[in-house]
CSV table of C-alpha atoms and ligand atoms in Angstrom, one decimal:
chain,number,residue,atom,x,y,z
H,1362,MET,CA,-65.4,67.9,-56.0
H,1363,SER,CA,-66.2,64.7,-54.1
H,1364,TYR,CA,-68.6,64.7,-50.9
H,1365,ASN,CA,-70.7,62.0,-49.2
H,1366,PRO,CA,-74.0,64.1,-48.8
H,1367,VAL,CA,-76.2,62.9,-46.3
H,1368,GLN,CA,-80.0,63.9,-47.0
H,1369,ASN,CA,-80.4,66.2,-44.0
H,1370,LYS,CA,-84.2,66.8,-45.0
H,1371,ALA,CA,-84.0,69.7,-46.4
H,1372,SER,CA,-87.5,69.7,-47.7
H,1373,LYS,CA,-87.7,70.9,-44.0
H,1374,THR,CA,-86.4,74.8,-45.6
H,1375,PHE,CA,-88.3,77.6,-44.9
H,1376,GLU,CA,-89.9,75.5,-41.8
H,1377,ARG,CA,-89.0,76.8,-38.5
H,1378,THR,CA,-85.6,76.9,-36.2
H,1379,LEU,CA,-84.9,75.4,-33.3
H,1380,THR,CA,-87.0,76.8,-30.6
H,1381,TYR,CA,-84.7,79.5,-28.8
H,1382,ASP,CA,-86.0,78.8,-25.5
H,1383,LEU,CA,-82.8,76.2,-26.5
H,1384,TYR,CA,-80.4,79.2,-26.4
H,1385,THR,CA,-81.8,80.3,-23.0
H,1386,ASP,CA,-82.5,77.5,-20.8
H,1387,PRO,CA,-79.9,76.9,-18.1
H,1388,LYS,CA,-81.3,73.1,-17.9
H,1389,VAL,CA,-80.9,72.8,-21.5
H,1390,PHE,CA,-77.2,73.6,-21.0
H,1391,GLU,CA,-77.2,70.8,-18.7
H,1392,LEU,CA,-78.5,68.3,-21.2
H,1393,GLU,CA,-75.9,69.4,-23.5
H,1394,GLN,CA,-73.0,68.6,-21.3
H,1395,GLU,CA,-74.7,65.5,-20.6
H,1396,PHE,CA,-75.8,64.2,-24.4
H,1397,ILE,CA,-73.4,66.6,-26.7
H,1398,PHE,CA,-70.6,67.0,-24.9
H,1399,SER,CA,-69.9,64.2,-23.2
H,1400,LYS,CA,-70.5,61.9,-25.9
H,1401,SER,CA,-69.1,63.4,-29.1
H,1402,TRP,CA,-65.2,63.7,-30.0
H,1403,GLN,CA,-63.6,67.1,-28.7
H,1404,LEU,CA,-60.7,68.4,-30.4
H,1405,VAL,CA,-58.0,69.3,-27.1
H,1406,GLY,CA,-54.6,69.7,-29.1
H,1407,HIS,CA,-51.8,69.2,-31.3
H,1408,VAL,CA,-48.9,67.1,-31.3
H,1409,SER,CA,-46.7,69.9,-32.2
H,1410,GLN,CA,-47.1,70.9,-28.3
H,1411,LEU,CA,-45.7,67.5,-27.1
H,1412,GLU,CA,-42.7,67.2,-29.4
H,1413,LYS,CA,-40.6,66.5,-26.7
H,1414,ASN,CA,-40.6,63.0,-24.1
H,1415,GLY,CA,-42.9,63.8,-20.8
H,1416,ALA,CA,-43.9,67.0,-22.7
H,1417,PHE,CA,-48.3,67.5,-21.1
H,1418,PHE,CA,-50.9,70.1,-21.7
H,1419,THR,CA,-53.8,70.6,-19.5
H,1420,THR,CA,-57.0,70.8,-20.8
H,1421,GLU,CA,-61.0,70.7,-19.6
H,1422,VAL,CA,-63.7,68.6,-21.4
H,1423,ALA,CA,-67.5,68.7,-20.7
H,1424,GLY,CA,-66.2,70.1,-17.1
H,1425,GLU,CA,-64.1,67.2,-16.7
H,1426,PRO,CA,-60.4,67.8,-16.1
H,1427,ILE,CA,-57.8,66.4,-18.7
H,1428,ILE,CA,-54.1,65.5,-18.8
H,1429,VAL,CA,-52.4,65.0,-22.3
H,1430,THR,CA,-48.5,63.3,-22.1
H,1431,ARG,CA,-46.1,62.7,-24.4
H,1432,GLY,CA,-44.6,59.3,-22.4
H,1433,MET,CA,-40.8,58.6,-21.8
H,1434,ASP,CA,-41.4,56.0,-24.7
H,1435,GLY,CA,-43.0,58.5,-26.9
H,1436,GLU,CA,-46.2,57.8,-27.3
H,1437,ILE,CA,-49.3,60.0,-26.6
H,1438,ARG,CA,-51.7,59.4,-24.1
H,1439,ALA,CA,-55.1,60.8,-22.6
H,1440,PHE,CA,-55.9,60.3,-18.4
H,1441,TYR,CA,-58.0,62.5,-16.3
H,1442,ASN,CA,-56.6,64.9,-14.4
H,1443,VAL,CA,-57.6,63.9,-11.4
H,1444,CYS,CA,-55.3,61.9,-8.4
H,1445,PRO,CA,-56.7,58.3,-7.8
H,1446,HIS,CA,-55.9,58.8,-3.8
H,1447,ARG,CA,-58.4,61.3,-3.4
H,1448,ALA,CA,-59.5,63.1,-6.0
H,1449,THR,CA,-57.4,66.2,-6.2
H,1450,LYS,CA,-56.9,67.3,-9.6
H,1451,LEU,CA,-53.1,66.4,-10.0
H,1452,GLU,CA,-51.5,68.8,-12.5
H,1453,LYS,CA,-52.1,72.4,-12.0
H,1454,LYS,CA,-50.4,74.2,-15.0
H,1455,GLU,CA,-51.6,74.2,-18.7
H,1456,SER,CA,-48.7,72.9,-19.9
H,1457,GLY,CA,-44.6,71.9,-19.4
H,1458,GLN,CA,-42.4,69.1,-19.6
H,1459,LYS,CA,-41.7,66.4,-16.8
H,1460,LYS,CA,-40.3,63.1,-15.8
H,1461,ILE,CA,-42.9,62.4,-13.6
H,1462,LEU,CA,-46.3,64.2,-12.2
H,1463,GLN,CA,-46.5,64.6,-8.9
H,1464,CYS,CA,-49.5,65.3,-6.8
H,1465,GLY,CA,-49.7,68.7,-4.7
H,1466,TYR,CA,-52.0,67.0,-1.7
H,1467,HIS,CA,-49.9,63.9,0.0
H,1468,GLY,CA,-47.4,63.6,-2.4
H,1469,TRP,CA,-48.2,60.4,-5.0
H,1470,THR,CA,-46.3,60.1,-7.8
H,1471,PHE,CA,-47.1,58.9,-11.5
H,1472,HIS,CA,-45.0,58.3,-14.7
H,1473,LEU,CA,-45.9,60.1,-18.0
H,1474,ASP,CA,-47.8,56.9,-18.8
H,1475,GLY,CA,-50.3,56.9,-15.8
H,1476,GLN,CA,-49.0,54.4,-13.5
H,1477,LEU,CA,-48.6,55.2,-9.9
H,1478,ASN,CA,-45.1,55.9,-9.1
H,1479,LYS,CA,-44.8,56.0,-5.3
H,1480,ALA,CA,-47.4,56.5,-2.8
H,1481,PRO,CA,-45.6,58.1,0.1
H,1482,ASN,CA,-48.0,57.7,2.9
H,1483,PHE,CA,-48.6,53.6,2.2
H,1484,SER,CA,-45.7,51.1,2.9
H,1485,GLY,CA,-45.0,47.4,3.1
H,1486,GLU,CA,-48.3,45.6,2.3
H,1487,ASP,CA,-50.8,48.3,2.3
H,1488,ALA,CA,-48.5,49.7,-0.9
H,1489,ALA,CA,-49.3,46.6,-2.4
H,1490,CYS,CA,-53.2,47.0,-2.3
H,1491,ILE,CA,-53.0,50.1,-4.1
H,1492,SER,CA,-50.2,49.6,-6.7
H,1493,ASP,CA,-52.7,49.4,-9.2
H,1494,ARG,CA,-54.0,52.9,-8.8
H,1495,CYS,CA,-53.3,54.2,-11.9
H,1496,LEU,CA,-54.3,57.6,-13.7
H,1497,ARG,CA,-57.6,56.8,-15.5
H,1498,GLY,CA,-57.1,57.0,-19.2
H,1499,VAL,CA,-59.6,58.5,-21.5
H,1500,ARG,CA,-60.6,58.1,-25.6
H,1501,MET,CA,-57.8,59.4,-27.5
H,1502,GLU,CA,-57.4,59.7,-31.2
H,1503,ILE,CA,-55.2,61.6,-33.2
H,1504,MET,CA,-56.0,62.4,-36.8
H,1505,GLN,CA,-53.8,64.8,-39.0
H,1506,SER,CA,-51.7,65.7,-35.6
H,1507,PHE,CA,-54.8,67.1,-34.2
H,1508,ILE,CA,-56.0,65.5,-30.9
H,1509,PHE,CA,-59.0,64.6,-29.8
H,1510,VAL,CA,-60.6,62.8,-27.1
H,1511,ASN,CA,-64.0,61.4,-26.0
H,1512,LEU,CA,-65.3,60.8,-22.2
H,1513,ASP,CA,-67.8,58.0,-23.8
H,1514,ASP,CA,-65.9,54.7,-23.8
H,1515,ASP,CA,-68.8,53.0,-26.0
H,1516,ALA,CA,-68.1,56.3,-28.8
H,1517,LYS,CA,-67.7,55.4,-32.4
H,1518,PRO,CA,-63.8,56.0,-33.4
H,1519,LEU,CA,-62.8,59.1,-34.8
H,1520,SER,CA,-61.8,57.8,-38.1
H,1521,GLU,CA,-65.1,56.7,-38.3
H,1522,SER,CA,-67.2,59.5,-37.0
H,1523,TYR,CA,-67.2,62.2,-39.8
H,1524,GLY,CA,-67.4,60.4,-43.1
H,1525,ASP,CA,-65.1,61.2,-45.4
H,1526,PHE,CA,-63.6,64.2,-43.8
H,1527,PHE,CA,-60.3,63.1,-42.7
H,1528,SER,CA,-59.2,61.8,-45.9
H,1529,ARG,CA,-60.5,65.2,-47.7
H,1530,LEU,CA,-57.7,67.2,-46.0
H,1531,ASP,CA,-55.4,64.7,-47.8
H,1532,LYS,CA,-55.5,67.0,-50.3
H,1533,TYR,CA,-53.4,69.8,-48.2
H,1534,PRO,CA,-50.1,67.8,-47.7
H,1535,PHE,CA,-48.8,70.5,-45.6
H,1536,LEU,CA,-51.1,69.7,-43.0
H,1537,GLY,CA,-48.3,67.6,-41.3
H,1538,GLU,CA,-45.9,70.2,-41.5
H,1539,LEU,CA,-47.9,72.7,-39.5
H,1540,LYS,CA,-47.3,73.7,-35.6
H,1541,ARG,CA,-49.4,75.3,-33.5
H,1542,ILE,CA,-48.7,78.7,-33.1
H,1543,ASN,CA,-50.9,80.7,-30.8
H,1544,SER,CA,-54.2,80.6,-29.6
H,1545,LYS,CA,-57.1,83.3,-28.2
H,1546,THR,CA,-60.1,83.1,-26.3
H,1547,ARG,CA,-62.5,85.0,-26.1
H,1548,VAL,CA,-65.8,85.2,-23.7
H,1549,ILE,CA,-69.1,85.6,-26.3
H,1550,LYS,CA,-72.1,86.6,-24.4
H,1551,ALA,CA,-73.9,84.1,-26.6
H,1552,ASN,CA,-75.2,80.9,-26.6
H,1553,TRP,CA,-72.9,78.6,-28.3
H,1554,LYS,CA,-75.8,77.7,-31.3
H,1555,ALA,CA,-76.2,80.8,-32.3
H,1556,PHE,CA,-72.2,80.6,-33.1
H,1557,ILE,CA,-72.9,77.6,-35.0
H,1558,ASP,CA,-75.5,79.1,-36.8
H,1559,ASN,CA,-73.4,81.8,-37.5
H,1560,TYR,CA,-70.9,80.0,-38.7
H,1561,LEU,CA,-73.1,77.7,-41.2
H,1562,GLU,CA,-75.0,80.1,-43.7
H,1563,CYS,CA,-72.9,82.8,-45.6
H,1564,ASP,CA,-76.3,85.1,-46.3
H,1565,HIS,CA,-74.8,87.5,-43.8
H,1566,CYS,CA,-71.6,87.5,-45.5
H,1567,TYR,CA,-72.8,90.2,-47.9
H,1568,VAL,CA,-74.4,92.5,-45.2
H,1569,ALA,CA,-71.1,91.8,-42.4
H,1570,HIS,CA,-68.4,91.1,-44.1
H,1571,PRO,CA,-67.7,93.7,-46.6
H,1572,SER,CA,-63.8,92.3,-47.0
H,1573,PHE,CA,-64.8,88.6,-47.1
H,1574,VAL,CA,-67.3,88.9,-50.1
H,1575,SER,CA,-64.4,91.5,-51.9
H,1576,THR,CA,-62.1,89.1,-51.2
H,1577,LEU,CA,-63.9,85.8,-52.6
H,1578,ASP,CA,-65.9,84.8,-55.6
H,1579,MET,CA,-69.2,84.7,-53.8
H,1580,LYS,CA,-71.2,84.0,-57.0
H,1581,ASN,CA,-69.3,80.1,-56.7
H,1582,TYR,CA,-70.0,79.8,-52.8
H,1583,GLN,CA,-71.2,76.5,-52.2
H,1584,ILE,CA,-72.5,74.9,-48.4
H,1585,ILE,CA,-72.4,71.1,-48.7
H,1586,THR,CA,-73.7,68.8,-46.2
H,1587,CYS,CA,-71.9,65.4,-45.3
H,1588,ASP,CA,-71.4,62.8,-42.9
H,1589,ASN,CA,-71.4,64.7,-39.0
H,1590,TYR,CA,-69.8,67.6,-40.9
H,1591,SER,CA,-70.0,70.6,-43.1
H,1592,VAL,CA,-67.8,72.2,-45.8
H,1593,GLN,CA,-68.4,75.5,-47.1
H,1594,GLY,CA,-66.4,77.4,-49.4
H,1595,THR,CA,-65.3,78.8,-52.7
H,1596,VAL,CA,-62.0,80.4,-54.6
H,1597,VAL,CA,-60.6,84.0,-54.4
H,1598,LYS,CA,-61.3,86.1,-57.3
H,1599,PRO,CA,-59.3,86.6,-59.8
H,1600,ASP,CA,-57.8,89.9,-59.1
H,1601,LYS,CA,-57.6,89.5,-55.6
H,1602,GLN,CA,-54.7,86.6,-55.4
H,1603,MET,CA,-53.3,86.3,-51.7
H,1604,GLY,CA,-49.9,87.3,-50.9
H,1605,THR,CA,-46.8,87.2,-53.3
H,1606,VAL,CA,-44.9,84.1,-52.3
H,1607,ASP,CA,-44.8,81.3,-54.4
H,1608,LEU,CA,-47.5,79.1,-53.5
H,1609,ASN,CA,-47.3,74.8,-53.9
H,1610,GLU,CA,-50.7,73.5,-55.8
H,1611,ALA,CA,-52.7,72.7,-52.8
H,1612,GLU,CA,-51.8,76.3,-50.9
H,1613,MET,CA,-53.9,77.9,-54.4
H,1614,GLN,CA,-57.0,76.2,-53.4
H,1615,GLY,CA,-59.9,78.3,-52.5
H,1616,GLY,CA,-60.9,78.8,-48.9
H,1617,GLU,CA,-62.7,75.8,-47.3
H,1618,PHE,CA,-64.1,76.4,-44.2
H,1619,PHE,CA,-65.5,73.0,-42.3
H,1620,TRP,CA,-67.6,72.8,-39.4
H,1621,LEU,CA,-67.4,69.2,-37.2
H,1622,TRP,CA,-70.1,67.9,-35.3
H,1623,PRO,CA,-70.6,69.9,-32.4
H,1624,ASN,CA,-68.5,72.5,-31.8
H,1625,LEU,CA,-65.5,72.0,-33.9
H,1626,MET,CA,-64.4,74.6,-37.3
H,1627,MET,CA,-61.9,74.6,-39.3
H,1628,THR,CA,-60.8,77.0,-41.7
H,1629,ILE,CA,-58.1,76.6,-44.5
H,1630,TYR,CA,-57.7,79.6,-46.6
H,1631,PRO,CA,-55.7,80.4,-49.7
H,1632,GLY,CA,-52.4,81.5,-49.1
H,1633,PRO,CA,-49.4,79.6,-47.4
H,1634,GLY,CA,-50.1,76.8,-45.5
H,1635,ASN,CA,-52.3,77.1,-43.0
H,1636,ILE,CA,-55.3,76.1,-40.8
H,1637,ALA,CA,-56.8,77.6,-38.0
H,1638,THR,CA,-59.5,76.1,-35.5
H,1639,ILE,CA,-62.6,78.0,-33.6
H,1640,GLN,CA,-64.0,75.8,-31.0
H,1641,MET,CA,-67.5,77.2,-29.1
H,1642,ILE,CA,-67.3,75.5,-25.5
H,1643,PRO,CA,-70.4,76.6,-23.5
H,1644,ILE,CA,-69.9,78.3,-20.0
H,1645,ASP,CA,-73.4,78.7,-19.3
H,1646,HIS,CA,-77.1,78.6,-21.3
H,1647,GLU,CA,-75.9,82.0,-22.5
H,1648,THR,CA,-72.1,82.4,-22.4
H,1649,THR,CA,-69.4,80.5,-24.5
H,1650,LEU,CA,-65.7,80.6,-24.6
H,1651,GLY,CA,-64.2,81.1,-28.1
H,1652,VAL,CA,-61.0,79.7,-28.6
H,1653,TYR,CA,-59.3,80.5,-32.0
H,1654,THR,CA,-55.8,78.7,-32.7
H,1655,TYR,CA,-54.1,79.1,-35.7
H,1656,TYR,CA,-51.4,76.4,-37.1
H,1657,PHE,CA,-48.9,77.7,-39.7
H,1658,ARG,CA,-45.0,76.6,-40.3
H,1659,ASP,CA,-43.0,78.6,-38.7
H,1660,GLU,CA,-43.7,81.0,-35.3
H,1661,ASN,CA,-42.2,84.0,-37.5
H,1662,LEU,CA,-44.9,84.7,-39.2
H,1663,THR,CA,-44.5,86.2,-42.8
H,1664,GLN,CA,-46.1,89.2,-43.5
H,1665,GLU,CA,-49.1,87.1,-45.6
H,1666,GLU,CA,-49.9,85.0,-43.1
H,1667,LYS,CA,-50.3,88.2,-40.5
H,1668,ASP,CA,-52.0,89.7,-43.6
H,1669,LEU,CA,-54.3,86.5,-43.4
H,1670,VAL,CA,-54.6,86.1,-39.4
H,1671,ALA,CA,-56.0,90.1,-39.9
H,1672,PHE,CA,-58.7,89.2,-42.2
H,1673,ALA,CA,-59.9,86.2,-40.0
H,1674,GLU,CA,-60.1,88.2,-36.8
H,1675,GLN,CA,-61.7,91.1,-38.6
H,1676,VAL,CA,-64.5,88.3,-39.9
H,1677,ARG,CA,-64.4,87.0,-36.4
H,1678,GLN,CA,-65.1,90.4,-35.0
H,1679,GLU,CA,-68.0,91.0,-37.3
H,1680,ASP,CA,-69.6,87.6,-36.4
H,1681,VAL,CA,-69.4,88.0,-32.7
H,1682,GLU,CA,-71.2,91.4,-32.6
H,1683,LEU,CA,-73.8,89.8,-34.4
H,1684,VAL,CA,-74.5,86.4,-32.3
H,1685,GLU,CA,-75.0,88.9,-29.1
H,1686,LEU,CA,-77.0,91.0,-30.7
H,1687,GLU,CA,-78.7,88.0,-31.5
H,1688,GLN,CA,-78.8,86.6,-27.8
H,1689,VAL,CA,-80.7,89.6,-27.1
H,1690,GLY,CA,-83.6,88.7,-29.5
H,1691,PHE,CA,-83.4,85.3,-28.1
H,1692,ARG,CA,-84.5,86.4,-24.6
H,1693,SER,CA,-87.6,88.8,-26.0
H,1694,ARG,CA,-91.0,87.3,-25.7
H,1695,ALA,CA,-91.5,89.3,-29.3
H,1696,PHE,CA,-90.1,85.8,-30.8
H,1697,ASN,CA,-90.0,82.2,-30.6
H,1698,LYS,CA,-88.4,80.6,-33.7
H,1699,GLY,CA,-86.7,81.8,-36.9
H,1700,VAL,CA,-86.7,80.4,-40.7
H,1701,TYR,CA,-84.6,78.8,-43.1
H,1702,SER,CA,-83.6,79.8,-46.2
H,1703,GLN,CA,-82.9,77.8,-49.5
H,1704,SER,CA,-79.3,78.3,-48.7
H,1705,GLU,CA,-79.0,77.9,-45.0
H,1706,LYS,CA,-78.9,73.7,-45.0
H,1707,GLY,CA,-76.1,73.5,-42.9
H,1708,ILE,CA,-78.0,74.7,-40.0
H,1709,VAL,CA,-81.1,72.5,-40.8
H,1710,GLN,CA,-78.2,69.2,-40.6
H,1711,PHE,CA,-77.1,70.9,-37.3
H,1712,HIS,CA,-80.3,71.0,-35.7
H,1713,ASP,CA,-81.3,67.9,-36.5
H,1714,MET,CA,-78.3,66.5,-34.9
H,1715,VAL,CA,-78.9,68.7,-32.0
H,1716,LEU,CA,-82.6,67.3,-31.4
H,1717,GLU,CA,-81.9,63.7,-31.7
H,1718,ALA,CA,-78.7,64.4,-29.3
H,1719,LEU,CA,-81.5,65.7,-27.2
H,1720,GLY,CA,-83.9,63.1,-28.0
H,1721,LYS,CA,-86.4,65.5,-28.9
F,2395,FES,S1,-55.2,63.4,-3.4
F,2395,FES,FE1,-53.0,63.2,-4.8
F,2395,FES,S2,-51.6,62.2,-3.2
F,2395,FES,FE2,-53.5,62.4,-2.2
F,2396,FE2,FE1,-69.7,85.8,-40.4
């Protein structure tokens, strides 16, 4: 395996974690929106959501309304979902297919490439004056069929932001065949960072995830910190191969669990071609929207695929309970900081990045 490890000050191991006021302070949430979520690449969707020309979906990034469209020319573009006449949120639907977008306030219409079509309350010379009032574009890049946007016009390109991460995915050639099959959300009563901390170590797996440790070879479990991302993984125990169908070589590879700064996790389990994304989107300083999305080849899941989803959901349920209990303790006067073990260097990397982003 070749990785591009960064020195993440692993000598900090055994030092103390972030102070827990960073998990309970509403002012920190505001700083994070500005300095973390408005400046990092955020996953917003997958090309399988925009198969036909005219298809669109809407979303939010750091509180900003966003629309992603496939124009009549076949190009995928992203815009702020805000009418340039007087700011009304333009498209209300979550997804759909249209030839033209129309604002519900004064009826301005826009092409899917963002150009103004008609402004009914402007005519003659007035219409000429506002003809350049187009939808404002937002930085967008597509890697491995995943669509990302970044609100920061000066951000490094996505393709350069995560070291060799996207080329690492080349060893899974099935990724290009997958479709976004379903997405579920869950409101979690904990700070978003608590869930990332939980994901970035597997010391808790022995205690909290009996099905996980009985399936995977934990003796060979590795956590490797890389450039703005980390990867953990191992192989399935020889007597526990998942599924019975013929799998190609890539599908036989062990599970890999990626984290990408700041709040995206991508998991690939051994078994039929699959990937799942987990996003932790802060709602406020103590509440997080977990978005769990599964990608498979076909929406009619096979039994193996259904088993895999059930397995992943079991592990997730166990983790959500833990981080909600942790949030109770974050608020307690009994505790201000935790400690890292030797095998928690993924958390050390994450905490270093949080502190740097917040200028602390
Ligand atoms: S605010 Fe959109 S048309 Fe007036
Ligand atoms: Fe866990």
